[in-house]
Structures are given as structure tokens and as C-alpha cells.
């Protein structure tokens, strides 16, 4: 695909430095300033639950799923063999996290919704690498007027207080009450997580009906971040952690795009904050805090 740099940047700035809800950029300058990558803050993730609650953590499940999906959805002769497979978190336009199996070949990026409980393929999306307009790498952030960081902060603080009160009683009540009264436990909680956003669609405007439809999967924007298991203290196998590692995905993905010889490739990699357009999305908060987008054991049920 032949696209001139001068035609790419204006469309990109209108799609990224803005929101998904408005085509008017608030400040396009951060998108164009790509000389130095943004420093990513350490994520606030601490998985205390059993890693085996995630079906993808079980021996051989992800590998078998990747083999099945490659045989079903890829044309090996024309699209090439699978270079690497990943299990990452995809964040949709309504800020909900979804567990996705990703297969990378020399020519396409395949994203599969796979049922790791029933062990069956549900749906898939295939993106030719030559159709990529831009790759955005940076911290996942919310708009200035969003209440999500404040709500997350209060939810984390209340959860911590509840846990310390009823599950981890301390003999030193004074120290305990002092820690509960500390305002630091109620600080705003942004995602504080690195992400990657891939833009395609040949510059076509996004329909308003698609922006406001939480179930649409046709938006020309894909956003990914780490799988929660990457931060699990029990996941010590380096080869397994690579499957959940966004940094390794970014490195492999960008290298593959470069080797493919995409024209003006370097100008398409931008370093900027990735805006998650969520202001008061209680549905997304409940969905993400309970990992409803991941296939897990949940008490007597699994879904």
C-alpha cells in the first residue's frame, strides 16, 4: 500500500489525539512529537488468586488453540507460517477488556476470540500488515474529565480496607486504623499500563452508530495490553510469560512490519498516550474488575 506521510499524519492526529466520540482533536501536537518514547509507569496489578482459574494457564491449552486457529483461518501458502502466537488483552471502544489469541505471520495479524472452556473457535479478524496506517505505543490514559480513575481509586481503597478488616486481621489496631485513614489508599487509579493501538481502515470516518454500539467489532482501531497472567507471581516460566507479554509482542510485531518493507514504516510508528474514551462507564468498571472478558473458573461456575 502506497501512502504518503503527509497524508497519514493529519488523519492520525484526528483519530488519536482526540476521542472516539469526536473528530476534533484537542491538541494534535503530542501525536506529532515522536522523538522520545513516553515513560511508562509501573502497573498496579497484583493477582493473588490461583493462576489456574484462568483456563489459558493450563498446560498446552494455548498452544493447541494456536495450532487449531492457524489451520482453520490462515492460508499458509499465501500468508506465511505463524511467526509467534500471543495471549493478550484487547480493549474495545467501550473500555472493556477481552481475552484474545493473536497469531502473527509475515503478512497478516490474526486476532481470534477463542472459548478456552469449550475449546472452540468463536470468531476471528484478520488484518493484512500492509493495510496498517499507524502504530501507537504509549501509556493507556483516560480523558481529563473522566471519573474512572477516581472510581477505581475508591474501589481499590474499599477493597483493601475490607480485606484487611475481615481476611487479614492485625494485632496492632492502631497501625491498622492509621493505614485505613490514610488518603493514599483512595488515590486516583489510572490504568498505568503500556499499550499498543493499531489503526487501519484507509482513513475512512467511523460511523456514529458504530462508536455508540458497545457490541460492534468493525472499528478500524485495535488496542492491546498485557494479559493479567503476565503479572502473576506464580508465572515464572519465561517462555510462557512471553505469550502474555505486550513488550515482546510489540517488538516482534514491529520487526515483522519492518521486514515486510512497508513504505514509510518508520513514520507510522508514533509514541503518544493512548486515550481510552470512558468518562462514567460503570459497566466497563464492573466488567474489568471481575475479569468477565476472560475464561475463568468462578466458584461453581466457569465462563
mmCIF file of C-alpha atoms in Angstrom:
data_model
loop_
_atom_site.group_PDB
_atom_site.id
_atom_site.type_symbol
_atom_site.label_atom_id
_atom_site.label_comp_id
_atom_site.label_asym_id
_atom_site.label_seq_id
_atom_site.Cartn_x
_atom_site.Cartn_y
_atom_site.Cartn_z
ATOM 1 C CA UNK A 1 0.000 0.000 0.000
ATOM 2 C CA UNK A 2 1.426 3.315 -1.041
ATOM 3 C CA UNK A 3 0.592 6.133 1.352
ATOM 4 C CA UNK A 4 2.438 9.412 1.581
ATOM 5 C CA UNK A 5 3.492 10.583 5.042
ATOM 6 C CA UNK A 6 1.870 13.947 4.548
ATOM 7 C CA UNK A 7 -1.482 12.242 4.067
ATOM 8 C CA UNK A 8 -1.130 9.950 7.058
ATOM 9 C CA UNK A 9 -0.362 12.294 9.912
ATOM 10 C CA UNK A 10 -3.407 14.577 9.678
ATOM 11 C CA UNK A 11 -5.804 11.622 9.705
ATOM 12 C CA UNK A 12 -3.898 10.000 12.550
ATOM 13 C CA UNK A 13 -3.931 13.105 14.713
ATOM 14 C CA UNK A 14 -7.676 13.381 14.247
ATOM 15 C CA UNK A 15 -8.158 9.759 15.257
ATOM 16 C CA UNK A 16 -5.838 9.533 18.243
ATOM 17 C CA UNK A 17 -5.194 12.828 19.992
ATOM 18 C CA UNK A 18 -8.960 13.185 20.087
ATOM 19 C CA UNK A 19 -11.502 10.690 21.279
ATOM 20 C CA UNK A 20 -13.524 8.054 19.518
ATOM 21 C CA UNK A 21 -16.553 10.269 20.059
ATOM 22 C CA UNK A 22 -15.350 13.457 18.398
ATOM 23 C CA UNK A 23 -13.378 14.075 15.247
ATOM 24 C CA UNK A 24 -11.975 17.344 16.552
ATOM 25 C CA UNK A 25 -8.530 16.918 18.156
ATOM 26 C CA UNK A 26 -7.957 18.677 21.452
ATOM 27 C CA UNK A 27 -4.233 19.065 20.894
ATOM 28 C CA UNK A 28 -2.645 17.386 17.883
ATOM 29 C CA UNK A 29 0.910 18.302 18.846
ATOM 30 C CA UNK A 30 1.599 15.323 21.171
ATOM 31 C CA UNK A 31 0.925 12.916 18.302
ATOM 32 C CA UNK A 32 3.493 14.561 16.079
ATOM 33 C CA UNK A 33 6.141 14.680 18.783
ATOM 34 C CA UNK A 34 7.559 11.196 18.447
ATOM 35 C CA UNK A 35 11.225 11.841 19.125
ATOM 36 C CA UNK A 36 11.266 10.278 22.603
ATOM 37 C CA UNK A 37 9.052 7.453 23.882
ATOM 38 C CA UNK A 38 6.831 8.149 26.854
ATOM 39 C CA UNK A 39 7.995 6.758 30.171
ATOM 40 C CA UNK A 40 5.559 4.041 31.203
ATOM 41 C CA UNK A 41 4.514 3.928 34.835
ATOM 42 C CA UNK A 42 4.623 0.602 36.701
ATOM 43 C CA UNK A 43 1.247 -1.150 36.578
ATOM 44 C CA UNK A 44 -0.823 -1.545 39.724
ATOM 45 C CA UNK A 45 -1.690 -5.210 39.275
ATOM 46 C CA UNK A 46 -1.424 -7.854 41.929
ATOM 47 C CA UNK A 47 -3.098 -11.165 41.207
ATOM 48 C CA UNK A 48 -3.497 -13.095 44.440
ATOM 49 C CA UNK A 49 -5.954 -15.652 43.056
ATOM 50 C CA UNK A 50 -4.931 -19.047 41.730
ATOM 51 C CA UNK A 51 -3.498 -18.707 38.241
ATOM 52 C CA UNK A 52 -5.184 -21.978 37.293
ATOM 53 C CA UNK A 53 -8.510 -20.142 37.487
ATOM 54 C CA UNK A 54 -7.561 -18.883 34.039
ATOM 55 C CA UNK A 55 -8.148 -21.709 31.570
ATOM 56 C CA UNK A 56 -5.417 -20.315 29.337
ATOM 57 C CA UNK A 57 -2.848 -21.027 32.069
ATOM 58 C CA UNK A 58 -3.358 -24.781 31.867
ATOM 59 C CA UNK A 59 -0.753 -26.916 30.147
ATOM 60 C CA UNK A 60 -0.960 -26.971 26.384
ATOM 61 C CA UNK A 61 -4.308 -25.160 26.062
ATOM 62 C CA UNK A 62 -2.991 -22.012 24.368
ATOM 63 C CA UNK A 63 -0.595 -23.953 22.120
ATOM 64 C CA UNK A 64 -3.336 -26.278 20.882
ATOM 65 C CA UNK A 65 -5.673 -23.342 20.286
ATOM 66 C CA UNK A 66 -3.000 -21.578 18.210
ATOM 67 C CA UNK A 67 -2.476 -24.679 16.068
ATOM 68 C CA UNK A 68 -6.220 -25.063 15.507
ATOM 69 C CA UNK A 69 -6.704 -21.424 14.559
ATOM 70 C CA UNK A 70 -3.731 -21.428 12.207
ATOM 71 C CA UNK A 71 -5.100 -24.455 10.375
ATOM 72 C CA UNK A 72 -8.625 -23.007 10.213
ATOM 73 C CA UNK A 73 -8.095 -19.327 9.460
ATOM 74 C CA UNK A 74 -4.719 -18.946 7.753
ATOM 75 C CA UNK A 75 -3.623 -19.600 4.201
ATOM 76 C CA UNK A 76 -0.101 -20.754 4.930
ATOM 77 C CA UNK A 77 0.939 -20.679 1.277
ATOM 78 C CA UNK A 78 -0.019 -17.023 0.714
ATOM 79 C CA UNK A 79 0.071 -15.556 4.224
ATOM 80 C CA UNK A 80 3.074 -17.408 5.531
ATOM 81 C CA UNK A 81 3.615 -19.589 8.607
ATOM 82 C CA UNK A 82 2.956 -18.385 12.136
ATOM 83 C CA UNK A 83 5.926 -16.448 13.496
ATOM 84 C CA UNK A 84 4.620 -16.195 17.042
ATOM 85 C CA UNK A 85 1.378 -16.576 18.970
ATOM 86 C CA UNK A 86 0.276 -14.423 21.909
ATOM 87 C CA UNK A 87 -2.459 -14.180 24.519
ATOM 88 C CA UNK A 88 -3.157 -10.522 25.191
ATOM 89 C CA UNK A 89 -5.911 -8.269 26.458
ATOM 90 C CA UNK A 90 -7.822 -6.384 23.789
ATOM 91 C CA UNK A 91 -9.546 -3.187 24.929
ATOM 92 C CA UNK A 92 -12.563 -2.241 22.877
ATOM 93 C CA UNK A 93 -14.004 1.224 22.260
ATOM 94 C CA UNK A 94 -16.145 0.939 25.409
ATOM 95 C CA UNK A 95 -13.087 0.256 27.575
ATOM 96 C CA UNK A 96 -13.904 -3.397 28.249
ATOM 97 C CA UNK A 97 -11.106 -5.973 28.397
ATOM 98 C CA UNK A 98 -11.311 -9.097 26.272
ATOM 99 C CA UNK A 99 -9.009 -12.122 26.211
ATOM 100 C CA UNK A 100 -7.750 -12.693 22.682
ATOM 101 C CA UNK A 101 -5.483 -15.174 20.946
ATOM 102 C CA UNK A 102 -3.194 -13.437 18.450
ATOM 103 C CA UNK A 103 -1.263 -15.087 15.636
ATOM 104 C CA UNK A 104 1.365 -13.166 13.687
ATOM 105 C CA UNK A 105 2.580 -14.210 10.252
ATOM 106 C CA UNK A 106 4.902 -12.378 7.831
ATOM 107 C CA UNK A 107 1.840 -10.864 6.105
ATOM 108 C CA UNK A 108 -1.169 -10.784 8.449
ATOM 109 C CA UNK A 109 -2.193 -10.275 12.046
ATOM 110 C CA UNK A 110 -4.903 -12.698 13.144
ATOM 111 C CA UNK A 111 -6.999 -11.965 16.259
ATOM 112 C CA UNK A 112 -9.205 -14.815 17.473
ATOM 113 C CA UNK A 113 -11.945 -14.983 20.069
ATOM 114 C CA UNK A 114 -11.447 -18.492 21.402
ATOM 115 C CA UNK A 115 -13.527 -20.324 24.004
ATOM 116 C CA UNK A 116 -10.864 -21.872 26.232
ATOM 117 C CA UNK A 117 -13.510 -23.772 28.211
ATOM 118 C CA UNK A 118 -15.360 -25.476 25.358
ATOM 119 C CA UNK A 119 -12.132 -25.435 23.299
ATOM 120 C CA UNK A 120 -13.731 -23.996 20.193
ATOM 121 C CA UNK A 121 -13.183 -21.055 17.874
ATOM 122 C CA UNK A 122 -15.866 -18.370 18.137
ATOM 123 C CA UNK A 123 -14.842 -15.596 15.733
ATOM 124 C CA UNK A 124 -11.790 -14.010 14.174
ATOM 125 C CA UNK A 125 -10.479 -10.858 12.498
ATOM 126 C CA UNK A 126 -7.624 -10.789 10.017
ATOM 127 C CA UNK A 127 -5.573 -7.679 9.263
ATOM 128 C CA UNK A 128 -3.060 -7.580 6.378
ATOM 129 C CA UNK A 129 0.057 -5.812 7.626
ATOM 130 C CA UNK A 130 0.199 -3.662 4.500
ATOM 131 C CA UNK A 131 -3.158 -2.086 5.473
ATOM 132 C CA UNK A 132 -1.800 -0.647 8.730
ATOM 133 C CA UNK A 133 -1.876 3.155 8.768
ATOM 134 C CA UNK A 134 -0.258 3.759 12.151
ATOM 135 C CA UNK A 135 1.061 2.030 15.261
ATOM 136 C CA UNK A 136 0.698 3.964 18.504
ATOM 137 C CA UNK A 137 2.775 2.903 21.504
ATOM 138 C CA UNK A 138 2.344 4.530 24.910
ATOM 139 C CA UNK A 139 0.545 4.659 28.245
ATOM 140 C CA UNK A 140 -3.166 3.913 28.446
ATOM 141 C CA UNK A 141 -4.870 7.008 29.829
ATOM 142 C CA UNK A 142 -8.333 8.444 30.391
ATOM 143 C CA UNK A 143 -9.575 11.916 29.398
ATOM 144 C CA UNK A 144 -9.140 14.781 31.857
ATOM 145 C CA UNK A 145 -12.844 14.835 32.678
ATOM 146 C CA UNK A 146 -13.153 11.091 33.248
ATOM 147 C CA UNK A 147 -14.342 9.803 36.630
ATOM 148 C CA UNK A 148 -12.926 6.331 36.029
ATOM 149 C CA UNK A 149 -9.553 6.896 37.810
ATOM 150 C CA UNK A 150 -11.357 8.278 40.873
ATOM 151 C CA UNK A 151 -13.864 5.418 40.935
ATOM 152 C CA UNK A 152 -11.072 2.870 40.558
ATOM 153 C CA UNK A 153 -9.167 4.533 43.399
ATOM 154 C CA UNK A 154 -12.117 4.383 45.745
ATOM 155 C CA UNK A 155 -12.895 0.801 44.728
ATOM 156 C CA UNK A 156 -9.280 -0.271 45.376
ATOM 157 C CA UNK A 157 -9.251 1.529 48.717
ATOM 158 C CA UNK A 158 -12.513 -0.015 49.868
ATOM 159 C CA UNK A 159 -11.427 -3.471 48.697
ATOM 160 C CA UNK A 160 -8.145 -3.119 50.582
ATOM 161 C CA UNK A 161 -9.938 -1.967 53.719
ATOM 162 C CA UNK A 162 -12.403 -4.857 53.528
ATOM 163 C CA UNK A 163 -9.605 -7.375 53.006
ATOM 164 C CA UNK A 164 -7.548 -6.076 55.911
ATOM 165 C CA UNK A 165 -10.569 -5.908 58.223
ATOM 166 C CA UNK A 166 -12.095 -9.306 57.575
ATOM 167 C CA UNK A 167 -9.458 -11.504 55.957
ATOM 168 C CA UNK A 168 -6.139 -10.237 57.357
ATOM 169 C CA UNK A 169 -6.720 -9.081 60.927
ATOM 170 C CA UNK A 170 -3.792 -7.315 62.548
ATOM 171 C CA UNK A 171 -2.825 -7.404 66.224
ATOM 172 C CA UNK A 172 -1.847 -3.760 66.096
ATOM 173 C CA UNK A 173 -5.200 -1.992 65.820
ATOM 174 C CA UNK A 174 -3.635 1.446 65.977
ATOM 175 C CA UNK A 175 -1.422 0.855 62.991
ATOM 176 C CA UNK A 176 -4.332 -0.712 61.151
ATOM 177 C CA UNK A 177 -6.700 2.166 61.718
ATOM 178 C CA UNK A 178 -3.947 4.579 60.752
ATOM 179 C CA UNK A 179 -3.390 2.806 57.455
ATOM 180 C CA UNK A 180 -7.127 2.824 56.755
ATOM 181 C CA UNK A 181 -7.373 6.540 57.358
ATOM 182 C CA UNK A 182 -4.507 7.266 55.015
ATOM 183 C CA UNK A 183 -5.781 9.046 51.894
ATOM 184 C CA UNK A 184 -3.161 7.312 49.731
ATOM 185 C CA UNK A 185 -5.357 4.201 49.588
ATOM 186 C CA UNK A 186 -8.010 6.278 47.832
ATOM 187 C CA UNK A 187 -5.753 7.904 45.223
ATOM 188 C CA UNK A 188 -6.906 8.003 41.617
ATOM 189 C CA UNK A 189 -6.076 4.813 39.770
ATOM 190 C CA UNK A 190 -5.353 5.286 36.100
ATOM 191 C CA UNK A 191 -4.520 2.199 34.062
ATOM 192 C CA UNK A 192 -0.785 2.901 34.460
ATOM 193 C CA UNK A 193 -0.193 0.341 31.781
ATOM 194 C CA UNK A 194 1.547 0.311 28.459
ATOM 195 C CA UNK A 195 -0.495 -0.402 25.368
ATOM 196 C CA UNK A 196 -0.371 -0.531 21.604
ATOM 197 C CA UNK A 197 -3.009 0.821 19.246
ATOM 198 C CA UNK A 198 -3.130 -0.269 15.609
ATOM 199 C CA UNK A 199 -5.012 1.895 13.117
ATOM 200 C CA UNK A 200 -6.218 0.835 9.698
ATOM 201 C CA UNK A 201 -9.308 1.346 7.557
ATOM 202 C CA UNK A 202 -7.754 3.548 4.846
ATOM 203 C CA UNK A 203 -8.747 6.789 6.541
ATOM 204 C CA UNK A 204 -12.499 6.198 6.314
ATOM 205 C CA UNK A 205 -14.505 8.047 9.003
ATOM 206 C CA UNK A 206 -16.012 5.971 11.783
ATOM 207 C CA UNK A 207 -19.792 5.903 11.749
ATOM 208 C CA UNK A 208 -21.512 7.398 14.778
ATOM 209 C CA UNK A 209 -23.683 4.301 15.098
ATOM 210 C CA UNK A 210 -20.557 2.163 15.404
ATOM 211 C CA UNK A 211 -18.986 4.428 18.022
ATOM 212 C CA UNK A 212 -22.008 4.152 20.285
ATOM 213 C CA UNK A 213 -22.618 0.449 19.738
ATOM 214 C CA UNK A 214 -20.830 -1.495 22.520
ATOM 215 C CA UNK A 215 -21.112 -4.752 20.551
ATOM 216 C CA UNK A 216 -19.629 -3.623 17.252
ATOM 217 C CA UNK A 217 -16.326 -5.177 16.247
ATOM 218 C CA UNK A 218 -15.866 -3.370 12.966
ATOM 219 C CA UNK A 219 -13.951 -0.312 14.147
ATOM 220 C CA UNK A 220 -10.601 0.159 12.348
ATOM 221 C CA UNK A 221 -8.804 0.518 15.682
ATOM 222 C CA UNK A 222 -7.314 -2.303 17.743
ATOM 223 C CA UNK A 223 -5.906 -1.670 21.208
ATOM 224 C CA UNK A 224 -3.946 -4.269 23.179
ATOM 225 C CA UNK A 225 -2.195 -4.538 26.511
ATOM 226 C CA UNK A 226 -0.710 -7.254 28.720
ATOM 227 C CA UNK A 227 -2.644 -10.354 29.712
ATOM 228 C CA UNK A 228 -3.244 -10.330 33.513
ATOM 229 C CA UNK A 229 -1.258 -13.560 33.914
ATOM 230 C CA UNK A 230 1.905 -11.729 32.881
ATOM 231 C CA UNK A 231 1.914 -10.073 36.311
ATOM 232 C CA UNK A 232 1.027 -13.192 38.261
ATOM 233 C CA UNK A 233 3.733 -14.040 40.777
ATOM 234 C CA UNK A 234 3.300 -17.745 40.032
ATOM 235 C CA UNK A 235 4.018 -17.342 36.318
ATOM 236 C CA UNK A 236 7.791 -17.812 36.353
ATOM 237 C CA UNK A 237 8.275 -19.734 33.104
ATOM 238 C CA UNK A 238 9.897 -17.198 30.776
ATOM 239 C CA UNK A 239 8.685 -18.895 27.602
ATOM 240 C CA UNK A 240 5.135 -18.841 28.962
ATOM 241 C CA UNK A 241 5.387 -15.226 30.119
ATOM 242 C CA UNK A 242 6.367 -14.197 26.590
ATOM 243 C CA UNK A 243 2.927 -15.323 25.473
ATOM 244 C CA UNK A 244 1.339 -12.718 27.787
ATOM 245 C CA UNK A 245 3.996 -10.038 27.290
ATOM 246 C CA UNK A 246 2.949 -6.916 25.400
ATOM 247 C CA UNK A 247 6.565 -5.714 25.079
ATOM 248 C CA UNK A 248 7.556 -8.916 23.311
ATOM 249 C CA UNK A 249 4.523 -8.613 21.057
ATOM 250 C CA UNK A 250 5.387 -5.005 20.175
ATOM 251 C CA UNK A 251 8.989 -5.958 19.412
ATOM 252 C CA UNK A 252 8.034 -8.943 17.239
ATOM 253 C CA UNK A 253 5.173 -7.143 15.518
ATOM 254 C CA UNK A 254 7.187 -4.043 14.625
ATOM 255 C CA UNK A 255 10.113 -6.134 13.433
ATOM 256 C CA UNK A 256 7.797 -8.136 11.179
ATOM 257 C CA UNK A 257 6.272 -4.974 9.699
ATOM 258 C CA UNK A 258 9.736 -3.591 9.050
ATOM 259 C CA UNK A 259 10.941 -6.772 7.349
ATOM 260 C CA UNK A 260 7.862 -6.737 5.159
ATOM 261 C CA UNK A 261 9.083 -3.440 3.717
ATOM 262 C CA UNK A 262 6.016 -1.301 4.383
ATOM 263 C CA UNK A 263 6.524 2.092 2.770
ATOM 264 C CA UNK A 264 7.125 4.985 5.203
ATOM 265 C CA UNK A 265 7.057 2.433 8.022
ATOM 266 C CA UNK A 266 9.088 4.473 10.497
ATOM 267 C CA UNK A 267 6.806 7.492 10.107
ATOM 268 C CA UNK A 268 3.844 5.313 11.040
ATOM 269 C CA UNK A 269 5.186 4.398 14.485
ATOM 270 C CA UNK A 270 4.102 7.098 16.906
ATOM 271 C CA UNK A 271 4.747 7.457 20.651
ATOM 272 C CA UNK A 272 1.825 9.039 22.438
ATOM 273 C CA UNK A 273 -0.666 8.455 25.226
ATOM 274 C CA UNK A 274 -3.411 6.062 24.140
ATOM 275 C CA UNK A 275 -6.740 7.593 25.075
ATOM 276 C CA UNK A 276 -9.427 5.268 26.447
ATOM 277 C CA UNK A 277 -12.645 7.182 25.921
ATOM 278 C CA UNK A 278 -14.512 6.328 29.110
ATOM 279 C CA UNK A 279 -15.994 9.009 31.360
ATOM 280 C CA UNK A 280 -18.536 7.275 33.625
ATOM 281 C CA UNK A 281 -18.593 3.727 32.313
ATOM 282 C CA UNK A 282 -19.793 1.724 35.316
ATOM 283 C CA UNK A 283 -20.447 -1.247 33.065
ATOM 284 C CA UNK A 284 -16.801 -1.309 31.964
ATOM 285 C CA UNK A 285 -15.609 -0.965 35.566
ATOM 286 C CA UNK A 286 -17.687 -3.940 36.742
ATOM 287 C CA UNK A 287 -16.727 -5.946 33.651
ATOM 288 C CA UNK A 288 -12.983 -5.347 34.058
ATOM 289 C CA UNK A 289 -12.756 -5.699 37.847
ATOM 290 C CA UNK A 290 -14.345 -9.159 37.643
ATOM 291 C CA UNK A 291 -12.399 -10.262 34.544
ATOM 292 C CA UNK A 292 -15.638 -11.011 32.705
ATOM 293 C CA UNK A 293 -13.803 -10.893 29.395
ATOM 294 C CA UNK A 294 -11.584 -13.844 30.394
ATOM 295 C CA UNK A 295 -12.424 -17.531 30.533
ATOM 296 C CA UNK A 296 -12.106 -18.448 34.201
ATOM 297 C CA UNK A 297 -13.327 -20.711 36.966
ATOM 298 C CA UNK A 298 -15.741 -18.649 39.076
ATOM 299 C CA UNK A 299 -16.717 -20.695 42.082
ATOM 300 C CA UNK A 300 -19.073 -23.450 40.968
ATOM 301 C CA UNK A 301 -19.295 -21.960 37.511
ATOM 302 C CA UNK A 302 -16.904 -21.446 34.625
ATOM 303 C CA UNK A 303 -17.353 -18.768 31.998
#
